[in-house]
Tab-separated table of C-alpha atoms in Angstrom:
chain	number	residue	atom	x	y	z
U	1	UNK	CA	-8.506	31.447	20.084
U	2	UNK	CA	-11.290	29.669	18.315
U	3	UNK	CA	-13.155	30.883	15.270
U	4	UNK	CA	-16.414	29.735	13.766
U	5	UNK	CA	-17.243	26.067	13.262
U	6	UNK	CA	-18.690	24.786	9.991
U	7	UNK	CA	-21.757	22.640	10.525
U	8	UNK	CA	-21.385	20.564	7.357
U	9	UNK	CA	-18.383	18.401	6.412
U	10	UNK	CA	-15.965	20.184	4.102
U	11	UNK	CA	-15.563	18.635	0.647
U	12	UNK	CA	-12.297	19.294	-1.168
U	13	UNK	CA	-12.120	19.755	-4.941
U	14	UNK	CA	-8.868	18.252	-6.163
U	15	UNK	CA	-7.173	19.024	-9.485
U	16	UNK	CA	-5.119	16.388	-11.340
U	17	UNK	CA	-1.883	17.338	-9.569
U	18	UNK	CA	-3.625	17.122	-6.209
U	19	UNK	CA	-4.982	13.686	-7.044
U	20	UNK	CA	-1.522	12.512	-8.043
U	21	UNK	CA	-0.027	13.739	-4.748
U	22	UNK	CA	-2.802	12.046	-2.777
U	23	UNK	CA	-2.164	8.778	-4.605
U	24	UNK	CA	1.586	9.142	-4.001
U	25	UNK	CA	1.021	9.463	-0.239
U	26	UNK	CA	-1.272	6.414	-0.350
U	27	UNK	CA	1.393	4.432	-2.239
U	28	UNK	CA	4.094	5.350	0.307
U	29	UNK	CA	1.876	4.291	3.216
U	30	UNK	CA	1.158	0.980	1.466
U	31	UNK	CA	4.889	0.331	0.953
U	32	UNK	CA	5.678	1.203	4.576
U	33	UNK	CA	2.864	-1.015	5.808
U	34	UNK	CA	4.060	-3.994	3.736
U	35	UNK	CA	7.863	-3.711	3.707
U	36	UNK	CA	9.129	-1.523	6.580
U	37	UNK	CA	11.467	-3.322	9.005
U	38	UNK	CA	9.042	-2.875	11.938
U	39	UNK	CA	5.271	-2.842	12.134
U	40	UNK	CA	3.721	0.632	11.880
U	41	UNK	CA	0.535	2.259	13.112
U	42	UNK	CA	-0.707	3.404	9.734
U	43	UNK	CA	-3.428	5.697	11.048
U	44	UNK	CA	-1.147	7.375	13.574
U	45	UNK	CA	1.572	7.907	10.958
U	46	UNK	CA	-0.929	9.455	8.548
U	47	UNK	CA	-2.269	11.818	11.222
U	48	UNK	CA	1.253	12.856	12.215
U	49	UNK	CA	2.007	13.635	8.577
U	50	UNK	CA	-1.012	15.936	8.362
U	51	UNK	CA	-0.057	17.681	11.607
U	52	UNK	CA	3.535	18.251	10.491
U	53	UNK	CA	2.320	19.626	7.145
U	54	UNK	CA	0.054	22.125	8.899
U	55	UNK	CA	2.826	23.179	11.275
U	56	UNK	CA	4.971	24.110	8.298
U	57	UNK	CA	2.384	26.812	7.595
U	58	UNK	CA	1.955	28.178	11.108
U	59	UNK	CA	2.181	26.847	14.664
U	60	UNK	CA	-1.552	26.948	15.422
U	61	UNK	CA	-3.170	25.263	12.442
U	62	UNK	CA	-3.776	21.721	13.619
U	63	UNK	CA	-5.405	18.391	12.888
U	64	UNK	CA	-7.551	16.872	15.650
U	65	UNK	CA	-8.437	13.204	15.418
U	66	UNK	CA	-12.055	12.271	16.039
U	67	UNK	CA	-11.152	10.452	19.270
U	68	UNK	CA	-9.536	13.600	20.690
U	69	UNK	CA	-12.186	16.058	19.587
U	70	UNK	CA	-14.701	15.492	22.385
U	71	UNK	CA	-12.523	16.731	25.253
U	72	UNK	CA	-11.546	19.844	23.293
U	73	UNK	CA	-15.184	20.568	22.483
U	74	UNK	CA	-16.103	20.174	26.153
U	75	UNK	CA	-13.509	22.765	27.125
U	76	UNK	CA	-14.850	25.256	24.587
U	77	UNK	CA	-18.502	24.668	25.500
U	78	UNK	CA	-17.736	24.875	29.221
U	79	UNK	CA	-19.487	21.620	30.153
U	80	UNK	CA	-19.448	17.849	29.699
U	81	UNK	CA	-21.667	14.868	30.406
U	82	UNK	CA	-20.815	13.237	33.709
U	83	UNK	CA	-21.685	12.854	37.403
U	84	UNK	CA	-20.025	15.989	38.807
U	85	UNK	CA	-17.251	15.069	41.232
U	86	UNK	CA	-13.635	16.004	41.697
U	87	UNK	CA	-11.490	13.033	42.608
U	88	UNK	CA	-8.007	11.886	43.479
U	89	UNK	CA	-6.466	8.430	43.428
U	90	UNK	CA	-4.646	7.744	46.697
U	91	UNK	CA	-3.301	4.320	47.647
U	92	UNK	CA	-4.917	2.993	44.461
U	93	UNK	CA	-8.353	4.030	45.699
U	94	UNK	CA	-10.732	6.527	44.071
U	95	UNK	CA	-11.503	9.301	46.567
U	96	UNK	CA	-14.127	12.018	46.094
U	97	UNK	CA	-12.482	15.335	46.970
U	98	UNK	CA	-15.428	17.565	46.053
U	99	UNK	CA	-19.035	17.193	44.905
U	100	UNK	CA	-20.043	19.980	42.507
U	101	UNK	CA	-23.088	21.928	43.688
U	102	UNK	CA	-26.196	21.142	41.653
U	103	UNK	CA	-24.551	18.207	39.861
U	104	UNK	CA	-26.028	14.689	39.465
U	105	UNK	CA	-23.752	13.478	42.293
U	106	UNK	CA	-24.973	16.280	44.539
U	107	UNK	CA	-28.602	15.268	44.058
U	108	UNK	CA	-27.717	11.563	44.400
U	109	UNK	CA	-26.252	12.175	47.833
U	110	UNK	CA	-22.547	11.653	47.198
U	111	UNK	CA	-20.292	13.380	49.719
U	112	UNK	CA	-16.738	14.563	50.016
U	113	UNK	CA	-14.441	11.766	51.292
U	114	UNK	CA	-16.606	9.010	49.800
U	115	UNK	CA	-14.515	6.293	48.179
U	116	UNK	CA	-15.841	4.772	44.943
U	117	UNK	CA	-14.921	1.089	44.849
U	118	UNK	CA	-17.118	-0.193	41.976
U	119	UNK	CA	-18.555	1.353	38.803
U	120	UNK	CA	-21.206	-0.633	36.899
U	121	UNK	CA	-19.963	-3.800	38.572
U	122	UNK	CA	-16.315	-3.183	37.711
U	123	UNK	CA	-13.945	-3.107	40.664
U	124	UNK	CA	-11.938	0.151	40.726
U	125	UNK	CA	-10.052	-0.254	44.003
U	126	UNK	CA	-6.564	-1.798	44.167
U	127	UNK	CA	-6.441	-2.376	40.409
U	128	UNK	CA	-3.759	0.165	39.311
U	129	UNK	CA	-6.487	2.673	38.513
U	130	UNK	CA	-5.669	5.646	36.251
U	131	UNK	CA	-7.333	9.044	35.843
U	132	UNK	CA	-8.112	8.168	32.224
U	133	UNK	CA	-9.961	5.000	33.240
U	134	UNK	CA	-11.983	6.890	35.859
U	135	UNK	CA	-13.114	9.377	33.221
U	136	UNK	CA	-14.009	6.589	30.801
U	137	UNK	CA	-16.236	5.035	33.468
U	138	UNK	CA	-17.901	8.128	34.910
U	139	UNK	CA	-18.284	10.449	31.925
U	140	UNK	CA	-20.988	9.793	29.357
U	141	UNK	CA	-24.049	11.077	27.561
U	142	UNK	CA	-26.517	13.143	29.538
U	143	UNK	CA	-29.458	11.034	30.683
U	144	UNK	CA	-27.530	7.758	30.849
U	145	UNK	CA	-27.193	5.993	34.190
U	146	UNK	CA	-24.158	4.733	36.061
U	147	UNK	CA	-24.187	2.469	39.125
U	148	UNK	CA	-21.550	3.080	41.770
U	149	UNK	CA	-20.658	1.410	45.056
U	150	UNK	CA	-19.278	3.746	47.706
U	151	UNK	CA	-17.360	3.178	50.886
U	152	UNK	CA	-18.370	5.757	53.512
U	153	UNK	CA	-16.963	5.437	57.031
U	154	UNK	CA	-16.498	1.706	56.493
U	155	UNK	CA	-20.027	1.136	55.174
U	156	UNK	CA	-20.859	0.131	51.578
U	157	UNK	CA	-23.519	2.229	49.856
U	158	UNK	CA	-24.929	1.665	46.358
U	159	UNK	CA	-26.075	4.610	44.212
U	160	UNK	CA	-27.534	4.955	40.734
U	161	UNK	CA	-26.629	8.306	39.217
U	162	UNK	CA	-28.155	9.788	36.072
U	163	UNK	CA	-25.452	11.660	34.192
U	164	UNK	CA	-26.081	15.294	33.410
U	165	UNK	CA	-24.366	18.432	32.155
U	166	UNK	CA	-21.437	19.235	34.410
U	167	UNK	CA	-20.017	22.757	34.094
U	168	UNK	CA	-16.315	23.360	33.513
U	169	UNK	CA	-15.857	26.586	35.432
U	170	UNK	CA	-13.472	29.083	33.879
U	171	UNK	CA	-13.773	31.641	36.684
U	172	UNK	CA	-11.918	29.519	39.207
U	173	UNK	CA	-11.657	32.172	41.938
U	174	UNK	CA	-13.424	35.409	42.857
U	175	UNK	CA	-12.952	37.105	46.232
U	176	UNK	CA	-12.066	40.356	47.937
U	177	UNK	CA	-8.364	40.790	48.708
U	178	UNK	CA	-8.946	44.004	50.662
U	179	UNK	CA	-12.064	46.009	51.515
U	180	UNK	CA	-11.860	47.718	48.100
U	181	UNK	CA	-9.854	45.384	45.849
U	182	UNK	CA	-11.470	42.360	44.218
U	183	UNK	CA	-9.680	39.484	42.517
U	184	UNK	CA	-10.933	37.285	39.657
U	185	UNK	CA	-8.920	34.435	38.137
U	186	UNK	CA	-10.034	33.213	34.697
U	187	UNK	CA	-8.420	29.969	33.531
U	188	UNK	CA	-9.752	29.889	29.939
U	189	UNK	CA	-12.306	31.523	27.628
U	190	UNK	CA	-15.254	29.203	26.954
U	191	UNK	CA	-18.607	30.173	25.439
U	192	UNK	CA	-19.948	30.878	28.936
U	193	UNK	CA	-16.873	32.583	30.430
U	194	UNK	CA	-18.283	36.069	29.925
U	195	UNK	CA	-21.420	35.198	31.918
U	196	UNK	CA	-19.321	33.593	34.660
U	197	UNK	CA	-17.176	36.716	34.775
U	198	UNK	CA	-20.183	39.067	34.955
U	199	UNK	CA	-21.695	37.087	37.835
U	200	UNK	CA	-18.384	37.120	39.722
U	201	UNK	CA	-17.886	40.850	39.140
U	202	UNK	CA	-21.421	41.699	40.281
U	203	UNK	CA	-20.898	39.595	43.395
U	204	UNK	CA	-17.673	41.449	44.212
U	205	UNK	CA	-19.322	44.821	43.564
U	206	UNK	CA	-21.938	43.882	46.114
U	207	UNK	CA	-19.057	43.302	48.546
U	208	UNK	CA	-17.743	46.820	47.994
U	209	UNK	CA	-15.286	46.309	45.127
U	210	UNK	CA	-13.909	49.566	43.690
U	211	UNK	CA	-10.739	48.111	42.144
U	212	UNK	CA	-10.159	44.781	40.382
U	213	UNK	CA	-7.173	42.531	39.769
U	214	UNK	CA	-8.115	40.438	36.734
U	215	UNK	CA	-5.724	37.484	36.626
U	216	UNK	CA	-5.127	36.060	33.135
U	217	UNK	CA	-1.815	34.377	33.897
U	218	UNK	CA	-1.526	30.962	32.234
U	219	UNK	CA	-4.822	31.537	30.421
U	220	UNK	CA	-4.158	30.102	26.977
U	221	UNK	CA	-7.228	31.686	25.347
U	222	UNK	CA	-10.331	30.166	23.824
U	223	UNK	CA	-13.518	31.756	22.479
U	224	UNK	CA	-13.014	35.259	21.080
U	225	UNK	CA	-16.600	36.417	21.685
U	226	UNK	CA	-16.243	35.909	25.448
U	227	UNK	CA	-13.049	37.978	25.446
U	228	UNK	CA	-14.766	40.775	23.513
U	229	UNK	CA	-17.777	40.789	25.855
U	230	UNK	CA	-15.543	40.941	28.940
U	231	UNK	CA	-13.544	43.857	27.506
U	232	UNK	CA	-16.855	45.548	26.636
U	233	UNK	CA	-17.766	45.538	30.346
U	234	UNK	CA	-14.927	48.010	31.022
U	235	UNK	CA	-14.899	50.246	27.938
U	236	UNK	CA	-17.053	53.223	27.030
U	237	UNK	CA	-19.215	52.654	23.910
U	238	UNK	CA	-17.591	53.118	20.514
U	239	UNK	CA	-14.041	52.069	21.360
U	240	UNK	CA	-12.173	49.460	19.328
U	241	UNK	CA	-11.663	46.094	20.996
U	242	UNK	CA	-10.130	43.930	18.257
U	243	UNK	CA	-9.830	43.659	14.464
U	244	UNK	CA	-9.378	40.553	12.329
U	245	UNK	CA	-8.287	40.206	8.717
U	246	UNK	CA	-6.976	37.476	6.421
U	247	UNK	CA	-6.526	36.673	2.729
U	248	UNK	CA	-9.964	35.061	2.364
U	249	UNK	CA	-11.701	36.843	5.245
U	250	UNK	CA	-13.162	40.356	5.133
U	251	UNK	CA	-11.628	42.746	7.619
U	252	UNK	CA	-13.822	43.053	10.700
U	253	UNK	CA	-13.516	45.436	13.633
U	254	UNK	CA	-15.410	44.884	16.874
U	255	UNK	CA	-16.278	47.856	19.077
U	256	UNK	CA	-17.551	48.256	22.604
U	257	UNK	CA	-21.324	48.635	22.451
U	258	UNK	CA	-22.834	49.071	25.895
U	259	UNK	CA	-22.487	51.369	28.845
U	260	UNK	CA	-19.899	49.463	30.885
U	261	UNK	CA	-21.235	48.144	34.168
U	262	UNK	CA	-17.609	48.037	35.372
U	263	UNK	CA	-16.765	51.442	33.973
U	264	UNK	CA	-16.140	52.888	37.443
U	265	UNK	CA	-13.837	50.057	38.538
U	266	UNK	CA	-10.101	50.743	38.588
U	267	UNK	CA	-8.550	47.823	36.680
U	268	UNK	CA	-5.274	45.892	36.602
U	269	UNK	CA	-4.744	42.867	34.329
U	270	UNK	CA	-2.122	40.237	35.190
U	271	UNK	CA	-0.364	38.422	32.314
U	272	UNK	CA	2.679	36.218	31.758
U	273	UNK	CA	4.168	33.956	29.102
U	274	UNK	CA	1.235	31.574	29.462
U	275	UNK	CA	-1.333	34.274	28.597
U	276	UNK	CA	-2.302	33.810	24.960
U	277	UNK	CA	-4.857	34.536	22.275
U	278	UNK	CA	-8.143	35.680	23.864
U	279	UNK	CA	-6.200	36.763	26.972
U	280	UNK	CA	-4.106	38.998	24.735
U	281	UNK	CA	-7.250	40.448	23.157
U	282	UNK	CA	-8.454	41.575	26.589
U	283	UNK	CA	-5.056	42.842	27.748
U	284	UNK	CA	-4.447	44.616	24.432
U	285	UNK	CA	-7.861	46.299	24.434
U	286	UNK	CA	-7.418	47.516	28.008
U	287	UNK	CA	-3.873	48.739	27.323
U	288	UNK	CA	-4.514	50.434	23.963
U	289	UNK	CA	-7.594	52.249	25.273
U	290	UNK	CA	-5.732	53.336	28.432
U	291	UNK	CA	-8.501	51.739	30.503
U	292	UNK	CA	-6.275	50.012	33.034
U	293	UNK	CA	-2.777	48.842	33.771
U	294	UNK	CA	-1.199	45.602	32.583
U	295	UNK	CA	1.185	43.946	35.061
U	296	UNK	CA	3.519	40.962	34.829
U	297	UNK	CA	5.660	39.650	31.966
U	298	UNK	CA	5.357	39.527	28.181
U	299	UNK	CA	2.444	37.404	27.017
U	300	UNK	CA	2.759	34.379	24.725
U	301	UNK	CA	2.221	36.096	21.389
U	302	UNK	CA	-0.624	34.255	19.619
U	303	UNK	CA	-2.454	36.523	17.213
U	304	UNK	CA	-3.870	33.961	14.807
U	305	UNK	CA	-7.554	33.091	14.462
U	306	UNK	CA	-8.546	29.474	13.802
U	307	UNK	CA	-11.686	28.143	12.159
U	308	UNK	CA	-12.846	24.599	12.951
U	309	UNK	CA	-13.634	22.590	9.821
U	310	UNK	CA	-15.359	19.260	10.435
U	311	UNK	CA	-14.126	16.458	8.193
U	312	UNK	CA	-16.187	13.509	6.971
U	313	UNK	CA	-14.694	10.973	9.396
U	314	UNK	CA	-15.519	13.077	12.443
U	315	UNK	CA	-12.031	14.548	12.759
U	316	UNK	CA	-11.338	18.259	12.686
U	317	UNK	CA	-9.095	20.655	10.802
U	318	UNK	CA	-8.344	23.719	12.922
U	319	UNK	CA	-7.163	26.134	10.241
U	320	UNK	CA	-5.717	29.607	10.672
U	321	UNK	CA	-7.851	31.959	8.589
U	322	UNK	CA	-6.878	35.440	9.801
U	323	UNK	CA	-4.821	37.516	12.197
U	324	UNK	CA	-6.146	39.668	14.954
U	325	UNK	CA	-5.025	43.195	15.790
U	326	UNK	CA	-5.364	45.295	18.927
U	327	UNK	CA	-7.132	48.679	18.792
U	328	UNK	CA	-3.905	50.532	17.865
U	329	UNK	CA	-3.292	48.080	15.008
U	330	UNK	CA	-0.739	45.830	16.710
U	331	UNK	CA	-0.353	42.247	15.571
U	332	UNK	CA	0.530	40.273	18.673
U	333	UNK	CA	1.632	37.120	16.816
U	334	UNK	CA	5.307	36.490	17.415
U	335	UNK	CA	7.558	35.458	14.513
U	336	UNK	CA	7.536	31.846	13.331
U	337	UNK	CA	10.403	30.282	11.386
U	338	UNK	CA	8.552	27.057	10.570
U	339	UNK	CA	10.346	25.163	13.342
U	340	UNK	CA	7.487	24.021	15.575
U	341	UNK	CA	9.737	22.541	18.257
U	342	UNK	CA	11.564	25.843	18.623
U	343	UNK	CA	8.256	27.687	18.798
U	344	UNK	CA	6.832	25.633	21.656
U	345	UNK	CA	10.114	25.954	23.575
U	346	UNK	CA	9.553	29.714	23.821
U	347	UNK	CA	9.015	29.734	27.600
U	348	UNK	CA	12.280	27.881	28.173
U	349	UNK	CA	14.103	30.195	25.763
U	350	UNK	CA	12.812	33.243	27.621
U	351	UNK	CA	14.070	31.729	30.852
U	352	UNK	CA	17.479	31.006	29.337
U	353	UNK	CA	17.822	34.484	27.814
U	354	UNK	CA	17.077	36.193	31.123
U	355	UNK	CA	13.925	37.874	29.822
U	356	UNK	CA	11.899	36.597	32.784
U	357	UNK	CA	14.154	38.469	35.174
U	358	UNK	CA	14.458	41.803	33.397
U	359	UNK	CA	12.331	43.531	30.752
U	360	UNK	CA	13.979	43.139	27.327
U	361	UNK	CA	13.018	46.264	25.399
U	362	UNK	CA	15.231	45.240	22.457
U	363	UNK	CA	12.495	42.784	21.458
U	364	UNK	CA	10.470	45.585	19.917
U	365	UNK	CA	11.822	47.405	16.878
U	366	UNK	CA	11.227	51.131	16.391
U	367	UNK	CA	9.062	50.372	13.350
U	368	UNK	CA	6.622	48.469	15.597
U	369	UNK	CA	5.750	51.359	17.898
U	370	UNK	CA	2.090	52.285	18.306
U	371	UNK	CA	0.333	55.044	20.225
U	372	UNK	CA	-2.577	54.518	22.625
U	373	UNK	CA	-5.591	56.778	22.997
U	374	UNK	CA	-3.818	58.579	25.824
U	375	UNK	CA	-0.607	59.064	23.850
U	376	UNK	CA	1.482	56.281	25.413
U	377	UNK	CA	3.809	54.142	23.284
U	378	UNK	CA	3.096	50.415	23.064
U	379	UNK	CA	4.776	47.742	20.976
U	380	UNK	CA	3.793	44.992	18.555
U	381	UNK	CA	5.669	42.065	17.136
U	382	UNK	CA	5.538	39.420	19.819
U	383	UNK	CA	3.002	39.443	22.637
U	384	UNK	CA	1.721	42.144	24.977
U	385	UNK	CA	4.488	43.883	26.902
U	386	UNK	CA	3.145	44.836	30.365
U	387	UNK	CA	3.039	48.424	31.588
U	388	UNK	CA	4.692	47.270	34.805
U	389	UNK	CA	7.209	44.438	34.581
U	390	UNK	CA	7.510	42.041	37.520
U	391	UNK	CA	10.396	39.534	37.326
U	392	UNK	CA	9.767	35.852	37.924
U	393	UNK	CA	10.340	34.825	41.524
U	394	UNK	CA	12.677	31.822	41.807
U	395	UNK	CA	13.775	32.384	45.381
U	396	UNK	CA	13.502	29.195	47.387
U	397	UNK	CA	13.450	26.950	44.326
U	398	UNK	CA	15.182	23.573	44.673
U	399	UNK	CA	14.999	20.304	42.766
U	400	UNK	CA	13.360	18.610	45.751
U	401	UNK	CA	10.676	21.309	45.935
U	402	UNK	CA	9.992	20.809	42.251
U	403	UNK	CA	9.488	17.073	42.841
U	404	UNK	CA	6.971	17.855	45.579
U	405	UNK	CA	5.105	20.321	43.342
U	406	UNK	CA	5.044	18.160	40.208
U	407	UNK	CA	3.729	15.098	42.042
U	408	UNK	CA	0.394	14.789	43.855
U	409	UNK	CA	2.025	14.385	47.266
U	410	UNK	CA	1.067	17.818	48.634
U	411	UNK	CA	-2.577	17.645	47.523
U	412	UNK	CA	-2.898	14.024	48.674
U	413	UNK	CA	-1.436	14.891	52.086
U	414	UNK	CA	-3.844	17.838	52.344
U	415	UNK	CA	-6.796	15.598	51.439
U	416	UNK	CA	-5.831	13.059	54.114
U	417	UNK	CA	-5.340	15.873	56.630
U	418	UNK	CA	-8.776	17.403	56.035
U	419	UNK	CA	-10.439	13.958	55.943
U	420	UNK	CA	-9.035	13.041	59.356
U	421	UNK	CA	-8.846	16.444	61.068
U	422	UNK	CA	-11.819	18.249	59.509
U	423	UNK	CA	-12.311	21.980	58.939
U	424	UNK	CA	-11.924	24.111	62.036
U	425	UNK	CA	-12.514	27.564	60.531
U	426	UNK	CA	-15.716	28.946	58.987
U	427	UNK	CA	-14.037	30.976	56.196
U	428	UNK	CA	-10.804	30.816	54.239
U	429	UNK	CA	-10.020	34.363	55.395
U	430	UNK	CA	-10.076	33.241	59.028
U	431	UNK	CA	-8.165	30.068	58.139
U	432	UNK	CA	-5.482	32.174	56.439
U	433	UNK	CA	-5.123	34.438	59.468
U	434	UNK	CA	-5.132	31.773	62.188
U	435	UNK	CA	-3.940	28.453	60.790
U	436	UNK	CA	-0.202	27.719	60.780
U	437	UNK	CA	1.747	24.804	59.401
U	438	UNK	CA	3.550	23.866	62.595
U	439	UNK	CA	6.960	22.264	62.838
U	440	UNK	CA	5.195	19.022	63.741
U	441	UNK	CA	2.852	19.170	60.747
U	442	UNK	CA	5.739	19.894	58.371
U	443	UNK	CA	7.631	16.929	59.816
U	444	UNK	CA	4.520	14.765	59.364
U	445	UNK	CA	4.351	15.827	55.705
U	446	UNK	CA	8.029	15.045	55.077
U	447	UNK	CA	7.583	11.572	56.564
U	448	UNK	CA	4.437	11.053	54.440
U	449	UNK	CA	6.296	12.122	51.285
U	450	UNK	CA	9.260	9.855	51.970
U	451	UNK	CA	7.288	6.768	52.947
U	452	UNK	CA	4.417	6.975	50.470
U	453	UNK	CA	6.008	8.740	47.469
U	454	UNK	CA	9.745	8.143	47.966
U	455	UNK	CA	10.416	11.888	47.786
U	456	UNK	CA	12.792	13.379	50.329
U	457	UNK	CA	14.646	16.655	50.857
U	458	UNK	CA	17.972	17.326	52.533
U	459	UNK	CA	18.364	19.857	55.339
U	460	UNK	CA	19.982	22.498	53.130
U	461	UNK	CA	17.259	22.408	50.493
U	462	UNK	CA	14.575	22.311	53.176
U	463	UNK	CA	15.929	25.475	54.739
U	464	UNK	CA	15.969	27.165	51.335
U	465	UNK	CA	12.486	25.986	50.256
U	466	UNK	CA	10.755	25.898	53.633
U	467	UNK	CA	8.680	29.072	53.222
U	468	UNK	CA	7.318	28.004	49.841
U	469	UNK	CA	6.652	24.450	50.989
U	470	UNK	CA	4.720	25.663	54.035
U	471	UNK	CA	2.636	27.966	51.799
U	472	UNK	CA	1.956	25.091	49.383
U	473	UNK	CA	0.774	22.787	52.200
U	474	UNK	CA	-1.447	25.475	53.725
U	475	UNK	CA	-2.891	26.443	50.333
U	476	UNK	CA	-3.666	22.824	49.438
U	477	UNK	CA	-5.422	22.241	52.755
U	478	UNK	CA	-7.536	25.327	52.031
U	479	UNK	CA	-8.275	24.076	48.505
U	480	UNK	CA	-9.676	20.821	49.871
U	481	UNK	CA	-12.238	22.890	51.810
U	482	UNK	CA	-12.859	26.054	49.730
U	483	UNK	CA	-11.468	25.011	46.326
U	484	UNK	CA	-9.413	27.594	44.383
U	485	UNK	CA	-10.862	30.538	46.322
U	486	UNK	CA	-9.143	29.282	49.452
U	487	UNK	CA	-5.943	28.200	47.754
U	488	UNK	CA	-5.384	31.391	45.751
U	489	UNK	CA	-6.320	33.645	48.669
U	490	UNK	CA	-3.395	32.126	50.575
U	491	UNK	CA	-0.998	32.065	47.638
U	492	UNK	CA	-1.734	35.718	46.858
U	493	UNK	CA	-0.333	36.705	50.252
U	494	UNK	CA	3.148	35.907	48.900
U	495	UNK	CA	2.569	36.411	45.156
U	496	UNK	CA	4.939	39.187	44.049
U	497	UNK	CA	2.849	40.092	41.001
U	498	UNK	CA	-0.313	40.402	43.075
U	499	UNK	CA	1.496	42.360	45.814
U	500	UNK	CA	3.007	44.740	43.233
U	501	UNK	CA	-0.421	45.245	41.688
U	502	UNK	CA	-1.973	46.039	45.066
U	503	UNK	CA	0.745	48.618	45.575
U	504	UNK	CA	-0.023	50.185	42.178
U	505	UNK	CA	-3.786	50.253	42.799
U	506	UNK	CA	-3.275	52.231	45.996
């Protein structure tokens, strides 16, 4: 979760001891640079030293080098300067998978399935192209121009595109699951996430939504104000949403202010171990005020607020300045021993301990019990514990399936399929109901994976993973046509957490 950002560079005031320590560090770097057995990257070593020092304090204070700051700022602001296309690199060729509506590429006439073969005179086909190089070439300041050469159905086309603001959507899916139940998936909290959420919710209300599944799984957080505004849309005026306090920060409590335009909507919030920070603010506010039900598995447990401090060289110090507390007074931050590696291995440790398969109530000591508005007991001390626990589903998992899922083979196959076969259904709902991954199509995929990506699967693993693999192929084909709306609509048909939530909402 992000805090405020200081507009002016911070200037430190060092005492004599501080100056001596600074000089000592400078002396050590000089000695290493001159006499160490191997050459060193002095700047990288210095930055690593700062990062490790901060991580001794807490796991979320961090140093961000100037070169890395732009992409993080783009994520928070919810936009970047660019041309507005999604792309994939297949057979060392840059393929346009989607042109964002209203983007510079949209107005310049780029189309899905175009292949970009030159950018500003630089050849980008058959040159071991990387995603990083594509972004370096296509992203840039708003108002600047970029010249591209396209290959469309065998014909070369030249375009000059003026870069503009390209939105980074945080509401990645919003659709009706049933006649009454809507579904919204939020991937992060940017400064515009609350407005995106409101627009999606109003759209679903116009479609007859009376109940909502709000999916915050794997949402690592972001801007606190967006989280507060989204919670405000569900809560009656005057209810606590979140409190913050720290040694040098005055205690502040934020309350719901407005008549909630979603006050009549029955609500379920989905969380898991990837739900952190601002996601936990929303889930905690809904749970503590007895406004809805929280479903899934224990959230990450990040209850620390960071403030961005701009340094003179353009780098950034992201410093923890306070803790946040849910309406009942719970601190969600899980314990930290000072071992950063252990801290970031939390998801693996939960898997190893069996916590993902069965709710571990021993995690919460009696002294950390809190009482909600409605008199229910909730717990602090390490993430939000859901009201309804749903174990992780590992049925059908094999090493071969994991190789398919962690590579781009499924999405690339789906792109090629849609490019050559086209879309035969007007909506993703009709596609879901009528399209099947036939035995022949599955065989075609397996041949594609083996020949083009050197990934194969034996008969035993295929039998075990077949259902999941078929769903993945179908969902990726839908995503090429309808983006995440299509993909998640299909995946939700077999998603145990979503299915359990639908059962609860009935």
